[in-house]
Every structure is written in structure tokens, then in C-alpha cells.
Coordinates of N, CA and C in Angstrom, one line a residue:
M27 N -78.8 -24.6 206.7 CA -78.4 -23.3 207.0 C -79.6 -22.4 207.1
T28 N -79.7 -21.6 208.1 CA -80.8 -20.7 208.3 C -80.8 -19.6 207.2
R29 N -82.0 -19.4 206.6 CA -82.2 -18.4 205.5 C -82.2 -17.0 206.2
P30 N -81.4 -16.0 205.7 CA -81.4 -14.7 206.3 C -82.7 -14.0 206.0
R31 N -83.1 -13.2 206.9 CA -84.3 -12.4 206.7 C -84.0 -11.0 206.2
A32 N -84.9 -10.4 205.4 CA -84.8 -9.1 205.0 C -85.1 -8.2 206.1
R33 N -84.3 -7.2 206.4 CA -84.6 -6.3 207.5 C -84.7 -4.9 207.0
S34 N -85.6 -4.1 207.6 CA -85.7 -2.7 207.2 C -84.8 -1.9 208.1
L35 N -84.0 -1.0 207.6 CA -83.1 -0.2 208.4 C -83.7 1.2 208.5
L36 N -83.9 1.6 209.7 CA -84.5 2.9 210.0 C -83.5 3.9 210.4
L37 N -83.3 4.9 209.5 CA -82.4 6.0 209.9 C -83.0 6.8 211.0
P38 N -82.1 7.4 211.8 CA -82.6 8.3 212.8 C -83.4 9.5 212.2
L39 N -84.4 9.9 213.0 CA -85.2 11.0 212.5 C -84.4 12.3 212.5
L40 N -84.3 12.9 211.4 CA -83.7 14.3 211.4 C -84.8 15.3 211.2
A41 N -85.3 15.4 210.1 CA -86.5 16.3 209.9 C -87.7 15.4 209.6
T42 N -87.4 14.4 208.7 CA -88.5 13.5 208.3 C -87.9 12.1 208.4
A43 N -88.8 11.2 208.9 CA -88.3 9.8 208.9 C -88.2 9.2 207.5
L44 N -87.0 8.8 207.2 CA -86.7 8.2 205.9 C -86.5 6.7 206.0
L45 N -87.3 5.9 205.3 CA -87.2 4.4 205.4 C -86.2 4.0 204.3
V46 N -85.2 3.3 204.7 CA -84.2 2.8 203.7 C -84.7 1.4 203.2
P47 N -84.7 1.2 201.9 CA -85.2 -0.1 201.4 C -84.3 -1.2 201.9
A48 N -85.0 -2.4 202.1 CA -84.3 -3.6 202.7 C -83.3 -4.1 201.6
P49 N -82.2 -4.6 202.0 CA -81.3 -5.3 201.1 C -81.9 -6.5 200.5
A50 N -81.5 -6.9 199.3 CA -82.0 -8.1 198.6 C -81.7 -9.3 199.5
L51 N -82.5 -10.3 199.4 CA -82.3 -11.6 200.1 C -81.1 -12.3 199.5
L52 N -80.3 -12.8 200.4 CA -79.1 -13.6 199.9 C -79.5 -15.0 199.6
A53 N -79.1 -15.5 198.5 CA -79.4 -16.9 198.1 C -78.6 -17.8 199.0
P54 N -79.2 -18.9 199.6 CA -78.4 -19.8 200.4 C -77.4 -20.5 199.6
A55 N -76.2 -20.7 200.2 CA -75.1 -21.5 199.5 C -75.6 -22.9 199.2
P56 N -75.3 -23.4 198.0 CA -75.7 -24.7 197.7 C -75.1 -25.7 198.6
A57 N -75.8 -26.7 199.0 CA -75.3 -27.7 199.9 C -74.3 -28.6 199.2
Q58 N -73.2 -28.9 199.8 CA -72.1 -29.7 199.2 C -72.5 -31.1 199.2
A59 N -72.6 -31.8 198.1 CA -72.9 -33.2 198.1 C -71.9 -34.1 198.8
A60 N -72.4 -35.0 199.6 CA -71.4 -35.9 200.3 C -70.8 -36.8 199.3
S61 N -69.5 -37.1 199.4 CA -68.9 -38.0 198.4 C -69.3 -39.4 198.7
D62 N -69.3 -40.2 197.7 CA -69.6 -41.6 197.9 C -68.4 -42.5 198.0
H63 N -67.2 -41.8 198.1 CA -65.9 -42.4 198.3 C -65.2 -41.7 199.5
V64 N -64.4 -42.5 200.2 CA -63.5 -42.0 201.2 C -62.3 -42.9 201.2
R65 N -61.2 -42.3 201.6 CA -59.9 -43.2 201.7 C -59.5 -43.3 203.1
L66 N -59.5 -44.5 203.6 CA -59.2 -44.7 205.0 C -58.1 -45.8 205.1
D67 N -57.0 -45.4 205.8 CA -55.8 -46.3 205.9 C -55.3 -46.8 204.6
G68 N -55.4 -45.9 203.6 CA -54.9 -46.2 202.3 C -55.8 -47.1 201.4
V69 N -57.0 -47.3 201.9 CA -58.0 -48.1 201.2 C -59.1 -47.3 200.7
D70 N -59.4 -47.4 199.4 CA -60.5 -46.7 198.8 C -61.9 -47.4 199.2
V71 N -62.7 -46.6 199.8 CA -64.0 -47.2 200.4 C -65.1 -46.6 199.6
R72 N -65.9 -47.4 199.0 CA -67.2 -46.9 198.3 C -68.3 -47.0 199.3
L73 N -68.9 -45.9 199.6 CA -69.9 -45.8 200.7 C -71.3 -45.9 200.1
R74 N -72.2 -46.5 200.9 CA -73.6 -46.5 200.6 C -74.2 -45.2 201.1
A75 N -75.4 -44.8 200.7 CA -76.0 -43.7 201.3 C -76.3 -43.9 202.7
G76 N -75.7 -43.1 203.6 CA -75.9 -43.2 205.0 C -74.9 -44.1 205.7
T77 N -73.8 -44.5 205.0 CA -72.8 -45.3 205.7 C -72.0 -44.5 206.7
T78 N -72.0 -45.0 208.0 CA -71.2 -44.4 209.0 C -70.4 -45.4 209.8
Q79 N -70.3 -46.6 209.3 CA -69.5 -47.7 209.9 C -68.8 -48.4 208.7
V80 N -67.4 -48.5 208.9 CA -66.6 -49.1 207.8 C -65.6 -50.0 208.4
V81 N -65.3 -51.2 207.8 CA -64.1 -52.0 208.1 C -63.2 -51.9 206.9
T82 N -62.0 -51.6 207.1 CA -61.0 -51.6 206.0 C -60.0 -52.7 206.2
V83 N -59.6 -53.3 205.0 CA -58.7 -54.4 205.0 C -57.5 -54.0 204.1
N84 N -56.4 -53.7 204.7 CA -55.2 -53.3 204.0 C -54.1 -54.4 203.9
H85 N -53.9 -54.9 202.8 CA -52.9 -56.0 202.6 C -51.5 -55.5 203.0
T86 N -50.8 -56.2 203.8 CA -49.5 -55.8 204.2 C -48.4 -56.7 203.6
R87 N -48.4 -58.0 203.8 CA -47.4 -58.9 203.1 C -47.9 -60.3 203.2
G88 N -47.6 -61.0 202.1 CA -48.1 -62.4 202.1 C -49.6 -62.5 202.2
Y89 N -50.0 -63.3 203.1 CA -51.5 -63.4 203.4 C -51.9 -62.5 204.6
R90 N -51.0 -61.7 205.0 CA -51.3 -60.8 206.2 C -52.0 -59.5 205.8
A91 N -52.8 -59.0 206.7 CA -53.5 -57.7 206.4 C -53.8 -57.0 207.7
R92 N -54.0 -55.7 207.6 CA -54.4 -54.9 208.7 C -55.9 -54.6 208.6
V93 N -56.6 -54.9 209.6 CA -58.0 -54.8 209.6 C -58.4 -53.7 210.6
T94 N -59.2 -52.7 210.2 CA -59.5 -51.5 211.0 C -61.0 -51.2 211.0
W95 N -61.5 -50.9 212.2 CA -62.9 -50.5 212.3 C -63.0 -49.0 212.5
W96 N -63.8 -48.4 211.6 CA -64.0 -46.9 211.6 C -65.5 -46.5 211.8
V97 N -65.7 -45.4 212.5 CA -67.0 -44.9 212.7 C -67.0 -43.4 212.3
R98 N -68.0 -43.0 211.6 CA -68.1 -41.6 211.2 C -68.8 -40.8 212.3
T99 N -68.2 -39.7 212.8 CA -68.8 -38.9 213.8 C -68.9 -37.4 213.2
G100 N -69.3 -36.5 214.1 CA -69.4 -35.1 213.6 C -68.1 -34.5 213.3
E101 N -67.0 -35.2 213.8 CA -65.6 -34.7 213.5 C -65.0 -35.5 212.4
G102 N -65.7 -36.3 211.7 CA -65.1 -37.1 210.6 C -65.0 -38.5 211.0
W103 N -64.2 -39.3 210.2 CA -64.0 -40.7 210.4 C -63.0 -40.9 211.5
Q104 N -63.4 -41.7 212.5 CA -62.5 -42.0 213.6 C -62.2 -43.5 213.7
K105 N -60.9 -43.8 213.9 CA -60.5 -45.2 214.1 C -60.8 -45.7 215.5
R106 N -61.6 -46.8 215.6 CA -62.0 -47.3 216.9 C -61.3 -48.6 217.3
M107 N -60.9 -49.5 216.3 CA -60.3 -50.8 216.6 C -59.3 -51.1 215.4
R108 N -58.2 -51.7 215.7 CA -57.3 -52.2 214.7 C -56.7 -53.5 215.1
A109 N -56.6 -54.4 214.1 CA -55.9 -55.7 214.3 C -54.9 -55.8 213.2
T110 N -53.6 -56.0 213.6 CA -52.5 -56.1 212.6 C -52.3 -57.5 212.1
D111 N -53.0 -58.5 212.7 CA -52.9 -59.9 212.3 C -54.1 -60.4 211.6
G112 N -54.6 -59.6 210.6 CA -55.6 -60.1 209.8 C -55.1 -61.0 208.7
R113 N -56.0 -61.7 208.0 CA -55.6 -62.6 207.0 C -56.5 -62.5 205.7
I114 N -55.9 -62.8 204.6 CA -56.7 -62.9 203.3 C -56.5 -64.3 202.7
G115 N -57.0 -64.5 201.5 CA -56.9 -65.8 200.9 C -55.5 -66.2 200.5
Y116 N -55.3 -67.5 200.4 CA -53.9 -68.0 200.0 C -53.6 -67.6 198.6
G117 N -54.6 -67.3 197.8 CA -54.4 -67.0 196.4 C -54.2 -65.5 196.1
G118 N -54.1 -64.7 197.2 CA -53.9 -63.3 197.1 C -55.2 -62.5 196.8
L119 N -55.0 -61.3 196.2 CA -56.2 -60.4 195.9 C -56.5 -60.4 194.4
V120 N -57.7 -60.2 194.1 CA -58.2 -60.1 192.7 C -59.4 -59.1 192.7
V121 N -59.5 -58.4 191.5 CA -60.7 -57.6 191.3 C -61.9 -58.4 191.4
G122 N -62.9 -58.0 192.2 CA -64.1 -58.8 192.5 C -64.7 -59.4 191.3
R123 N -64.9 -58.6 190.2 CA -65.7 -59.2 189.0 C -64.8 -60.2 188.3
H124 N -63.5 -60.3 188.6 CA -62.7 -61.3 187.9 C -62.4 -62.5 188.7
R125 N -63.0 -62.6 189.9 CA -62.7 -63.7 190.8 C -63.4 -65.0 190.3
R126 N -62.7 -66.1 190.5 CA -63.2 -67.4 190.2 C -63.2 -68.3 191.4
Q127 N -64.3 -69.1 191.5 CA -64.4 -70.0 192.6 C -63.3 -71.0 192.6
G128 N -62.8 -71.3 193.9 CA -61.8 -72.3 194.0 C -60.4 -71.8 193.9
T129 N -60.2 -70.5 193.6 CA -58.8 -70.0 193.4 C -58.2 -69.5 194.7
G130 N -58.9 -69.5 195.8 CA -58.4 -69.0 197.1 C -58.1 -67.5 197.1
T131 N -58.7 -66.8 196.2 CA -58.4 -65.3 196.1 C -59.5 -64.5 196.9
T132 N -59.1 -63.4 197.4 CA -60.0 -62.5 198.1 C -60.3 -61.3 197.2
P133 N -61.6 -61.0 197.1 CA -62.1 -60.0 196.1 C -61.8 -58.6 196.7
L134 N -61.2 -57.8 195.8 CA -61.0 -56.4 196.1 C -62.3 -55.6 196.0
G135 N -62.5 -54.5 196.7 CA -63.7 -53.8 196.5 C -64.4 -53.5 197.9
S136 N -65.6 -52.9 197.8 CA -66.4 -52.5 198.9 C -67.7 -53.3 198.9
Y137 N -68.1 -53.9 200.0 CA -69.2 -54.8 200.1 C -70.0 -54.5 201.4
D138 N -71.3 -54.7 201.3 CA -72.2 -54.6 202.5 C -71.8 -55.7 203.5
L139 N -72.3 -55.5 204.8 CA -72.1 -56.4 205.8 C -73.6 -56.7 206.4
P140 N -74.3 -57.5 205.7 CA -75.8 -57.6 206.0 C -76.2 -58.5 207.1
S141 N -75.4 -59.5 207.5 CA -75.8 -60.4 208.5 C -74.6 -61.2 209.1
A142 N -74.9 -62.0 210.0 CA -73.8 -62.8 210.7 C -74.3 -64.2 211.1
F143 N -73.4 -65.1 211.4 CA -73.8 -66.4 212.0 C -72.7 -66.8 212.9
G144 N -72.9 -67.9 213.7 CA -71.9 -68.3 214.5 C -72.4 -69.5 215.4
T145 N -71.5 -69.9 216.4 CA -71.8 -71.0 217.2 C -72.5 -70.6 218.5
H146 N -72.6 -69.3 218.8 CA -73.2 -68.8 220.0 C -74.7 -68.4 219.8
R147 N -75.4 -68.3 220.9 CA -76.8 -67.8 220.8 C -76.7 -66.3 220.5
A148 N -77.7 -65.7 219.9 CA -77.7 -64.3 219.6 C -77.9 -63.6 221.0
R149 N -77.3 -62.4 221.1 CA -77.5 -61.6 222.3 C -78.5 -60.5 222.0
P150 N -79.3 -60.1 223.0 CA -80.3 -59.0 222.8 C -79.7 -57.7 222.3
A151 N -78.4 -57.5 222.7 CA -77.8 -56.2 222.4 C -77.3 -56.1 220.9
W152 N -77.3 -57.3 220.2 CA -76.8 -57.3 218.8 C -77.9 -56.7 217.9
D153 N -77.5 -55.8 217.0 CA -78.4 -55.3 216.1 C -78.4 -56.0 214.7
I154 N -77.3 -56.6 214.4 CA -77.1 -57.3 213.1 C -78.0 -58.6 213.1
D155 N -78.5 -58.9 211.9 CA -79.3 -60.1 211.7 C -78.3 -61.3 211.9
Y156 N -78.7 -62.2 212.9 CA -77.7 -63.3 213.3 C -78.4 -64.6 213.3
R157 N -77.7 -65.6 212.9 CA -78.2 -67.0 212.8 C -77.2 -67.9 213.5
R158 N -77.7 -68.7 214.5 CA -76.9 -69.7 215.1 C -76.7 -70.9 214.3
I159 N -75.5 -71.5 214.1 CA -75.3 -72.7 213.3 C -76.0 -73.9 214.0
R160 N -76.7 -74.6 213.2 CA -77.4 -75.8 213.6 C -76.8 -77.0 212.8
A161 N -77.1 -78.2 213.2 CA -76.7 -79.4 212.5 C -77.3 -79.4 211.1
G162 N -76.5 -79.6 210.1 CA -77.0 -79.7 208.7 C -77.0 -78.3 208.0
D163 N -76.4 -77.3 208.7 CA -76.3 -76.0 208.0 C -75.1 -75.9 207.1
F164 N -75.4 -75.4 205.9 CA -74.3 -75.3 204.9 C -74.3 -73.9 204.3
W165 N -73.2 -73.5 203.7 CA -73.2 -72.4 202.8 C -73.1 -73.0 201.4
V166 N -74.1 -72.7 200.5 CA -74.2 -73.4 199.3 C -73.1 -72.9 198.3
Q167 N -72.3 -73.8 197.7 CA -71.3 -73.5 196.7 C -71.6 -74.4 195.5
D168 N -72.7 -75.0 195.4 CA -73.1 -75.8 194.3 C -73.6 -74.9 193.1
N169 N -72.8 -74.9 192.0 CA -73.1 -74.0 190.9 C -74.4 -74.3 190.2
A170 N -74.9 -75.5 190.4 CA -76.2 -76.0 189.8 C -77.4 -75.6 190.6
S171 N -77.2 -75.0 191.8 CA -78.3 -74.8 192.7 C -78.8 -73.4 192.6
N172 N -80.1 -73.2 192.8 CA -80.7 -71.9 192.8 C -80.4 -71.2 194.1
F173 N -79.8 -71.9 195.1 CA -79.4 -71.3 196.4 C -77.9 -71.1 196.5
Y174 N -77.3 -71.0 195.3 CA -75.8 -70.7 195.3 C -75.5 -69.4 196.1
N175 N -74.5 -69.5 196.9 CA -74.1 -68.4 197.7 C -75.2 -68.0 198.7
R176 N -75.8 -69.0 199.3 CA -76.9 -68.7 200.3 C -76.7 -69.7 201.5
Y177 N -77.2 -69.3 202.6 CA -77.2 -70.1 203.8 C -78.4 -71.1 203.7
R178 N -78.2 -72.4 203.9 CA -79.3 -73.3 203.7 C -79.0 -74.6 204.5
N179 N -80.1 -75.2 205.0 CA -79.9 -76.5 205.7 C -80.2 -77.6 204.8
M180 N -79.5 -78.7 205.0 CA -79.6 -79.9 204.0 C -81.0 -80.4 204.0
R181 N -81.8 -80.3 205.1 CA -83.1 -80.8 205.2 C -84.1 -80.0 204.3
Q182 N -83.7 -78.8 203.9 CA -84.4 -78.0 203.0 C -84.2 -78.4 201.5
G183 N -83.1 -79.1 201.3 CA -82.8 -79.5 199.9 C -82.5 -78.4 199.0
G184 N -82.4 -78.7 197.7 CA -82.2 -77.7 196.7 C -80.7 -77.6 196.3
F185 N -79.8 -78.4 196.9 CA -78.4 -78.4 196.6 C -77.8 -79.7 196.9
R186 N -76.7 -80.1 196.3 CA -76.1 -81.4 196.4 C -75.1 -81.4 197.6
W187 N -75.7 -81.5 198.8 CA -74.9 -81.4 200.0 C -74.0 -82.6 200.2
R188 N -74.3 -83.7 199.6 CA -73.6 -85.0 199.7 C -72.3 -85.0 198.9
L189 N -72.0 -84.0 198.1 CA -70.8 -84.0 197.3 C -69.6 -83.9 198.2
P190 N -68.5 -84.7 197.9 CA -67.3 -84.7 198.7 C -66.6 -83.4 198.6
A191 N -65.8 -83.1 199.6 CA -65.0 -81.8 199.6 C -64.1 -81.6 198.4
S192 N -63.7 -82.7 197.8 CA -62.9 -82.7 196.6 C -63.6 -82.2 195.3
D193 N -64.9 -82.2 195.4 CA -65.7 -81.8 194.2 C -65.8 -80.3 194.1
P194 N -65.6 -79.7 193.0 CA -65.6 -78.2 192.9 C -67.0 -77.6 193.2
D195 N -68.0 -78.4 193.2 CA -69.4 -77.9 193.5 C -69.8 -78.3 195.0
S196 N -68.8 -78.8 195.8 CA -69.2 -79.1 197.1 C -69.5 -77.9 198.0
S197 N -70.5 -78.0 198.9 CA -70.8 -76.9 199.7 C -70.1 -77.0 201.1
E198 N -70.1 -75.9 201.8 CA -69.4 -75.8 203.0 C -70.3 -76.1 204.3
R199 N -70.0 -77.2 204.9 CA -70.7 -77.5 206.2 C -70.2 -76.6 207.3
L200 N -71.0 -75.7 207.8 CA -70.5 -74.7 208.7 C -70.0 -75.2 210.0
S201 N -70.6 -76.3 210.5 CA -70.1 -76.9 211.7 C -68.7 -77.5 211.7
D202 N -68.2 -77.6 210.5 CA -66.8 -78.2 210.3 C -65.8 -77.1 210.7
Y203 N -66.2 -75.9 210.9 CA -65.2 -74.8 211.2 C -65.6 -74.1 212.5
P204 N -65.5 -74.8 213.6 CA -65.9 -74.2 214.9 C -65.1 -73.0 215.4
V205 N -63.8 -73.0 215.0 CA -62.9 -71.9 215.4 C -63.2 -70.7 214.5
Q206 N -63.1 -70.8 213.2 CA -63.3 -69.7 212.3 C -64.7 -69.1 212.3
Y207 N -65.7 -70.0 212.5 CA -67.1 -69.6 212.4 C -67.7 -69.5 213.8
E208 N -66.8 -69.3 214.9 CA -67.4 -69.0 216.2 C -68.3 -67.7 216.0
W209 N -67.7 -66.7 215.3 CA -68.5 -65.6 214.8 C -68.0 -65.3 213.4
S210 N -69.0 -65.1 212.5 CA -68.6 -64.9 211.1 C -69.6 -63.9 210.6
I211 N -69.1 -62.9 209.9 CA -70.0 -61.8 209.3 C -70.0 -62.0 207.8
V212 N -71.2 -62.0 207.3 CA -71.4 -62.2 205.8 C -71.1 -60.9 205.1
T213 N -70.4 -61.0 204.0 CA -70.2 -59.9 203.1 C -71.2 -60.0 201.9
G214 N -71.4 -58.8 201.2 CA -72.3 -58.8 200.1 C -71.7 -59.2 198.8
F215 N -70.4 -59.8 198.8 CA -69.8 -60.2 197.6 C -70.6 -61.2 196.9
N216 N -70.8 -61.0 195.6 CA -71.6 -61.9 194.7 C -73.0 -62.1 195.2
G217 N -73.6 -61.1 195.7 CA -75.0 -61.2 196.1 C -76.0 -61.6 194.9
R218 N -75.5 -61.3 193.7 CA -76.4 -61.6 192.5 C -76.2 -63.1 192.1
Q219 N -75.4 -63.8 192.8 CA -75.3 -65.3 192.5 C -74.7 -65.6 191.1
V220 N -73.7 -64.9 190.7 CA -73.0 -65.2 189.5 C -72.3 -66.5 189.6
R221 N -72.6 -67.5 188.8 CA -72.1 -68.8 189.0 C -70.6 -68.8 188.7
H222 N -69.9 -69.6 189.5 CA -68.4 -69.8 189.4 C -67.6 -68.6 189.8
R223 N -68.2 -67.5 190.2 CA -67.5 -66.3 190.7 C -67.0 -66.5 192.1
G224 N -67.8 -67.2 192.9 CA -67.4 -67.5 194.3 C -68.6 -67.4 195.3
S225 N -68.5 -68.1 196.3 CA -69.5 -68.2 197.3 C -68.9 -68.2 198.7
G226 N -69.6 -67.5 199.6 CA -69.2 -67.6 201.0 C -67.9 -66.8 201.3
I227 N -68.0 -65.5 201.0 CA -66.8 -64.6 201.4 C -67.3 -63.9 202.7
F228 N -66.6 -64.3 203.8 CA -67.0 -63.8 205.1 C -65.8 -63.0 205.7
L229 N -66.2 -62.4 206.8 CA -65.2 -61.8 207.7 C -65.3 -62.6 209.0
H230 N -64.3 -63.4 209.3 CA -64.5 -64.4 210.4 C -63.2 -64.4 211.3
V231 N -63.2 -65.3 212.3 CA -62.1 -65.4 213.2 C -61.0 -66.1 212.5
N232 N -59.8 -65.7 212.9 CA -58.5 -66.3 212.3 C -58.5 -67.8 212.6
G233 N -58.0 -68.5 211.6 CA -57.6 -69.9 211.7 C -56.1 -70.0 211.9
S234 N -55.5 -71.1 211.4 CA -54.1 -71.2 211.6 C -53.2 -70.6 210.5
G235 N -53.9 -70.1 209.4 CA -53.1 -69.5 208.4 C -54.0 -68.7 207.4
A236 N -53.6 -68.7 206.2 CA -54.4 -68.0 205.2 C -55.8 -68.6 205.1
T237 N -56.8 -67.8 204.5 CA -58.1 -68.2 204.3 C -58.2 -68.8 202.9
A238 N -59.4 -69.3 202.6 CA -59.7 -69.7 201.2 C -60.3 -68.6 200.3
G239 N -60.2 -67.4 200.8 CA -60.8 -66.3 200.1 C -61.5 -65.3 200.9
C240 N -61.8 -65.7 202.2 CA -62.4 -64.7 203.1 C -61.4 -63.8 203.7
V241 N -61.8 -62.9 204.5 CA -61.0 -62.1 205.4 C -61.2 -62.6 206.8
S242 N -60.1 -62.7 207.5 CA -60.2 -63.1 208.9 C -59.4 -62.1 209.8
A243 N -59.8 -62.1 211.1 CA -59.1 -61.2 212.1 C -59.1 -62.0 213.4
P244 N -58.3 -61.5 214.4 CA -58.3 -62.1 215.7 C -59.7 -62.2 216.3
R245 N -59.8 -63.2 217.2 CA -61.1 -63.5 217.8 C -61.6 -62.3 218.5
W246 N -60.8 -61.5 219.3 CA -61.3 -60.4 220.0 C -61.9 -59.3 219.1
F247 N -61.3 -59.2 217.9 CA -61.7 -58.2 217.0 C -63.1 -58.5 216.5
I248 N -63.3 -59.7 216.0 CA -64.6 -60.2 215.4 C -65.7 -60.1 216.5
K249 N -65.3 -60.6 217.7 CA -66.3 -60.6 218.8 C -66.8 -59.1 219.1
S250 N -65.8 -58.2 219.2 CA -66.2 -56.8 219.4 C -67.0 -56.2 218.3
L251 N -66.6 -56.6 217.0 CA -67.3 -56.1 215.9 C -68.8 -56.5 215.8
I252 N -69.1 -57.7 216.2 CA -70.4 -58.2 216.2 C -71.3 -57.3 217.1
N253 N -70.7 -56.9 218.2 CA -71.4 -56.1 219.2 C -71.7 -54.7 218.7
R254 N -70.9 -54.2 217.7 CA -71.0 -52.8 217.2 C -71.7 -52.6 215.9
L255 N -71.8 -53.6 215.1 CA -72.4 -53.5 213.8 C -73.9 -53.1 213.9
D256 N -74.3 -52.1 213.2 CA -75.7 -51.6 213.2 C -76.2 -51.4 211.8
P257 N -77.1 -52.3 211.3 CA -77.6 -52.2 209.9 C -78.1 -50.8 209.6
D258 N -78.7 -50.1 210.5 CA -79.2 -48.7 210.2 C -78.1 -47.8 209.8
R259 N -76.8 -48.1 210.2 CA -75.7 -47.3 209.8 C -75.0 -47.7 208.6
K260 N -75.6 -48.7 207.8 CA -75.2 -49.1 206.5 C -73.7 -49.5 206.5
P261 N -73.2 -50.5 207.3 CA -71.8 -50.8 207.4 C -71.3 -51.5 206.1
V262 N -70.1 -51.2 205.8 CA -69.4 -51.8 204.6 C -68.0 -52.3 205.0
I263 N -67.5 -53.3 204.2 CA -66.1 -53.7 204.3 C -65.5 -53.3 203.0
A264 N -64.3 -52.7 203.1 CA -63.5 -52.3 201.9 C -62.2 -53.0 201.9
I265 N -61.9 -53.8 200.9 CA -60.7 -54.6 200.8 C -59.8 -54.0 199.8
G266 N -58.5 -53.6 200.2 CA -57.6 -53.0 199.3 C -56.2 -53.6 199.3
R267 N -55.3 -53.1 198.6 CA -54.0 -53.7 198.5 C -53.0 -53.1 199.5

């Protein structure tokens, strides 16, 4: 807000020019602090400093959810895309800090969207950090590994990639899911690598039913979202009931 200037008011000359003292300077109104929360489509969103892109996930029934893309403009938050056929985990929803690996639950809360991966080559127009899936790429779910909840190739070692899928510490071979991971966006859930809390919570393309804890949406939605996500705009996903 522009600071008002003190002005001298000059009365018309009658007999003698009289200078009227300038009024006191007005103190500028204190700036209103931006809230770090906003409610969009019934979902409480915890914003980061500078967040102007948000995905909301509103549970509707069973494992179904409504997934909406929002952008903040000078006129406020604007809805830009919506998919009514989103999915959550077969185990339902749970508070993020209470989640346990292998329960099929989707964590409630707000999380960053820092990167993405998929089966396609990266496009020059994409701003998000992107990695194309290669042979031997895994998402590590081995609780004994220092690379728990990290993207890693088996040739790099550091996790027990040979464990069978039936083992609770088995990691996810990304190439085994060409439909769901055609495009997949990583969320910041459990970025601190708390063991047994869960690994590999993504926003990815719909499969045939519920997820194992991720959020999914129709192919058109995820493809469009990859093109729009901008790390400079601090995007977050907020998952609600």
C-alpha cells in the first residue's frame, strides 16, 4: 500500500498568507498475514509458503474419491479440473502419522508433490522433476534399507530387491505396473523414512479397482496434471474424508 504524503494546505490570501500545519502522517494498515490453511471442496488444505497449486482428494464412498485441481489467481482459488472417478486404498483412510505399511490405507493430510516418474520420455514443457522407468527400477519398501521410501535401481544395491512379493519387506518393481505408472506423481508422505509407516504413496493412473494406499485418478487427469505442475508454485495434495 502506498504511504500517504503529508501535504501543506495553503489558505487563500486574505490580508496575510496563513500556512496551515500539515496533518499527521497516517500509519499504514498492518498487512494481513496469509493463512496457511484453506478449505477447498470440503478438504482442509495445509499450504506451504507460496503454494498456488493444489490437488484435493475428497472421499465419496467405498474406495471412490473426487479429485480436483485448483490454482490460486488474483481472484482466489479457481477449480481447473475435476475427476469424479478417483480411487483410494482398499483399507480406507487413516491419519498419516498412524499409518502402517501393508494395511492398504491412504494417509489423510497435506503433502508436497516434489517429483514424478513414468513410462514415457520427459517432455521439454514439463517443469516437474521427472524420471523415466528403466529395467531394474524399484520403489524401496525394505524396512532394513537406508533407502526406504526412495526410488532406486537394483544395480545400485542397498536393499533386498530379490524378496518375493509375499514378504512384508518386498520392494515394488515399477515396471510391473505399466498402466498405473504410465504417469505417477510422488507425494511427500513419510519423507523422513519412518520405518513401517509406509512407502510409495503416489498419485497415479487408475487401475481396475482400489489402490494399495495411493490415490489414483483417470488417465486424462494425471496426464494433464503432469503438464501443469510447477515446483516454483509449491504444489500440494490434500487428502480428506
